[in-house]
JSON list of C-alpha atoms in Angstrom, two decimals:
[
{"chain": "A", "resi": 81, "resn": "MET", "atom": "CA", "xyz": [44.76, 160.18, 83.35]},
{"chain": "A", "resi": 82, "resn": "SER", "atom": "CA", "xyz": [43.35, 156.70, 83.09]},
{"chain": "A", "resi": 83, "resn": "VAL", "atom": "CA", "xyz": [44.13, 153.75, 80.88]},
{"chain": "A", "resi": 84, "resn": "GLN", "atom": "CA", "xyz": [41.67, 151.30, 79.40]},
{"chain": "A", "resi": 85, "resn": "TYR", "atom": "CA", "xyz": [42.55, 147.70, 78.55]},
{"chain": "A", "resi": 86, "resn": "THR", "atom": "CA", "xyz": [40.51, 145.26, 76.49]},
{"chain": "A", "resi": 87, "resn": "ILE", "atom": "CA", "xyz": [40.73, 141.49, 76.62]},
{"chain": "A", "resi": 88, "resn": "THR", "atom": "CA", "xyz": [39.32, 138.85, 74.32]},
{"chain": "A", "resi": 89, "resn": "LEU", "atom": "CA", "xyz": [37.98, 135.57, 75.64]},
{"chain": "A", "resi": 90, "resn": "SER", "atom": "CA", "xyz": [37.19, 132.54, 73.57]},
{"chain": "A", "resi": 91, "resn": "ASP", "atom": "CA", "xyz": [33.63, 131.25, 73.79]},
{"chain": "A", "resi": 92, "resn": "ALA", "atom": "CA", "xyz": [34.87, 128.44, 76.06]},
{"chain": "A", "resi": 93, "resn": "GLU", "atom": "CA", "xyz": [36.71, 130.89, 78.34]},
{"chain": "A", "resi": 94, "resn": "ASP", "atom": "CA", "xyz": [33.64, 133.14, 78.55]},
{"chain": "A", "resi": 95, "resn": "LYS", "atom": "CA", "xyz": [31.42, 130.18, 79.40]},
{"chain": "A", "resi": 96, "resn": "ALA", "atom": "CA", "xyz": [33.91, 128.95, 82.00]},
{"chain": "A", "resi": 97, "resn": "LEU", "atom": "CA", "xyz": [34.11, 132.39, 83.60]},
{"chain": "A", "resi": 98, "resn": "ALA", "atom": "CA", "xyz": [30.31, 132.60, 83.66]},
{"chain": "A", "resi": 99, "resn": "TYR", "atom": "CA", "xyz": [30.35, 129.35, 85.61]},
{"chain": "A", "resi": 100, "resn": "VAL", "atom": "CA", "xyz": [32.35, 130.92, 88.46]},
{"chain": "A", "resi": 101, "resn": "ALA", "atom": "CA", "xyz": [31.24, 134.57, 88.27]},
{"chain": "A", "resi": 102, "resn": "ALA", "atom": "CA", "xyz": [27.81, 136.19, 88.30]},
{"chain": "A", "resi": 103, "resn": "SER", "atom": "CA", "xyz": [29.22, 138.87, 85.98]},
{"chain": "A", "resi": 104, "resn": "GLN", "atom": "CA", "xyz": [32.32, 138.24, 83.91]},
{"chain": "A", "resi": 105, "resn": "GLN", "atom": "CA", "xyz": [33.04, 141.96, 83.58]},
{"chain": "A", "resi": 106, "resn": "ASP", "atom": "CA", "xyz": [32.67, 142.57, 87.32]},
{"chain": "A", "resi": 107, "resn": "TRP", "atom": "CA", "xyz": [34.96, 139.62, 88.08]},
{"chain": "A", "resi": 108, "resn": "ILE", "atom": "CA", "xyz": [37.63, 140.87, 85.65]},
{"chain": "A", "resi": 109, "resn": "ASP", "atom": "CA", "xyz": [37.38, 144.42, 86.97]},
{"chain": "A", "resi": 110, "resn": "ASN", "atom": "CA", "xyz": [37.62, 143.22, 90.58]},
{"chain": "A", "resi": 111, "resn": "ALA", "atom": "CA", "xyz": [40.61, 140.94, 89.88]},
{"chain": "A", "resi": 112, "resn": "VAL", "atom": "CA", "xyz": [42.58, 143.71, 88.17]},
{"chain": "A", "resi": 113, "resn": "HIS", "atom": "CA", "xyz": [41.71, 146.39, 90.72]},
{"chain": "A", "resi": 114, "resn": "GLU", "atom": "CA", "xyz": [42.62, 144.07, 93.60]},
{"chain": "A", "resi": 115, "resn": "ARG", "atom": "CA", "xyz": [46.00, 143.23, 92.04]},
{"chain": "A", "resi": 116, "resn": "CYS", "atom": "CA", "xyz": [46.64, 146.93, 91.54]},
{"chain": "A", "resi": 117, "resn": "ARG", "atom": "CA", "xyz": [45.71, 147.60, 95.19]},
{"chain": "A", "resi": 118, "resn": "ILE", "atom": "CA", "xyz": [48.22, 144.98, 96.33]},
{"chain": "A", "resi": 119, "resn": "ALA", "atom": "CA", "xyz": [50.94, 146.44, 94.09]},
{"chain": "A", "resi": 120, "resn": "ILE", "atom": "CA", "xyz": [50.22, 149.94, 95.41]},
{"chain": "A", "resi": 121, "resn": "GLU", "atom": "CA", "xyz": [50.61, 148.68, 98.99]},
{"chain": "A", "resi": 122, "resn": "GLU", "atom": "CA", "xyz": [53.92, 146.99, 98.07]},
{"chain": "A", "resi": 123, "resn": "ILE", "atom": "CA", "xyz": [55.27, 150.10, 96.34]},
{"chain": "A", "resi": 124, "resn": "VAL", "atom": "CA", "xyz": [54.19, 152.42, 99.15]},
{"chain": "A", "resi": 125, "resn": "ALA", "atom": "CA", "xyz": [55.74, 150.17, 101.81]},
{"chain": "A", "resi": 126, "resn": "ALA", "atom": "CA", "xyz": [59.04, 149.99, 99.91]},
{"chain": "A", "resi": 127, "resn": "GLU", "atom": "CA", "xyz": [59.08, 153.72, 99.27]},
{"chain": "A", "resi": 128, "resn": "VAL", "atom": "CA", "xyz": [58.30, 154.55, 102.92]},
{"chain": "A", "resi": 129, "resn": "GLN", "atom": "CA", "xyz": [61.15, 152.29, 104.06]},
{"chain": "A", "resi": 130, "resn": "ARG", "atom": "CA", "xyz": [63.50, 153.86, 101.50]},
{"chain": "A", "resi": 131, "resn": "LYS", "atom": "CA", "xyz": [62.55, 157.38, 102.59]},
{"chain": "A", "resi": 132, "resn": "LEU", "atom": "CA", "xyz": [62.89, 156.53, 106.29]},
{"chain": "A", "resi": 133, "resn": "ALA", "atom": "CA", "xyz": [66.36, 155.07, 105.70]},
{"chain": "A", "resi": 134, "resn": "ALA", "atom": "CA", "xyz": [67.35, 158.20, 103.76]},
{"chain": "A", "resi": 135, "resn": "ASN", "atom": "CA", "xyz": [65.79, 160.49, 106.41]},
{"chain": "A", "resi": 136, "resn": "GLU", "atom": "CA", "xyz": [63.48, 161.97, 103.76]},
{"chain": "A", "resi": 137, "resn": "THR", "atom": "CA", "xyz": [60.01, 163.41, 104.25]},
{"chain": "A", "resi": 138, "resn": "ILE", "atom": "CA", "xyz": [57.08, 161.15, 103.45]},
{"chain": "A", "resi": 139, "resn": "SER", "atom": "CA", "xyz": [54.12, 163.07, 102.11]},
{"chain": "A", "resi": 140, "resn": "GLY", "atom": "CA", "xyz": [51.18, 162.76, 99.77]},
{"chain": "A", "resi": 141, "resn": "SER", "atom": "CA", "xyz": [48.57, 160.13, 99.17]},
{"chain": "A", "resi": 142, "resn": "LYS", "atom": "CA", "xyz": [49.35, 156.56, 98.25]},
{"chain": "A", "resi": 143, "resn": "ALA", "atom": "CA", "xyz": [48.71, 157.46, 94.62]},
{"chain": "A", "resi": 144, "resn": "ASP", "atom": "CA", "xyz": [51.13, 160.40, 94.93]},
{"chain": "A", "resi": 145, "resn": "ILE", "atom": "CA", "xyz": [53.79, 158.16, 96.45]},
{"chain": "A", "resi": 146, "resn": "VAL", "atom": "CA", "xyz": [53.39, 155.55, 93.71]},
{"chain": "A", "resi": 147, "resn": "MET", "atom": "CA", "xyz": [53.55, 158.13, 90.94]},
{"chain": "A", "resi": 148, "resn": "ALA", "atom": "CA", "xyz": [56.69, 159.73, 92.43]},
{"chain": "A", "resi": 149, "resn": "ALA", "atom": "CA", "xyz": [58.46, 156.42, 93.13]},
{"chain": "A", "resi": 150, "resn": "LEU", "atom": "CA", "xyz": [61.35, 155.49, 90.89]},
{"chain": "A", "resi": 151, "resn": "ILE", "atom": "CA", "xyz": [60.35, 151.91, 90.25]},
{"chain": "A", "resi": 152, "resn": "LYS", "atom": "CA", "xyz": [61.01, 149.47, 87.45]},
{"chain": "A", "resi": 153, "resn": "SER", "atom": "CA", "xyz": [58.22, 147.63, 85.67]},
{"chain": "A", "resi": 154, "resn": "ALA", "atom": "CA", "xyz": [58.00, 143.86, 85.81]},
{"chain": "A", "resi": 155, "resn": "ALA", "atom": "CA", "xyz": [59.12, 143.77, 82.18]},
{"chain": "A", "resi": 156, "resn": "GLN", "atom": "CA", "xyz": [62.24, 145.79, 83.04]},
{"chain": "A", "resi": 157, "resn": "ARG", "atom": "CA", "xyz": [63.04, 143.56, 86.02]},
{"chain": "A", "resi": 158, "resn": "ASN", "atom": "CA", "xyz": [62.52, 140.41, 83.93]},
{"chain": "A", "resi": 159, "resn": "THR", "atom": "CA", "xyz": [64.86, 141.72, 81.24]},
{"chain": "A", "resi": 160, "resn": "GLU", "atom": "CA", "xyz": [67.53, 142.50, 83.82]},
{"chain": "A", "resi": 161, "resn": "THR", "atom": "CA", "xyz": [67.17, 139.05, 85.38]},
{"chain": "A", "resi": 162, "resn": "ALA", "atom": "CA", "xyz": [67.38, 137.35, 81.99]},
{"chain": "A", "resi": 163, "resn": "THR", "atom": "CA", "xyz": [70.41, 139.41, 81.01]},
{"chain": "A", "resi": 164, "resn": "ALA", "atom": "CA", "xyz": [72.15, 138.75, 84.32]},
{"chain": "A", "resi": 165, "resn": "SER", "atom": "CA", "xyz": [71.69, 135.00, 84.03]},
{"chain": "A", "resi": 166, "resn": "ILE", "atom": "CA", "xyz": [73.35, 134.77, 80.61]}
]
């Protein structure tokens, strides 16, 4: 499965992005993919540490590990933090 996202830039934002990027679409794609790569590395590292501490088997690809990990989204974590600080 894959997910597609669409963004809308104002004319000024598009012009500004063109100033710093040879291709706006390539820059956007690269930025998102790189942030996803970093998040995957963070999730895999945390899951490997959790499994080692629990003496569990570590198997599968990074994608498999991420998909099997019981993680909370940033929105869930933000809600918990906001609720806890009230």
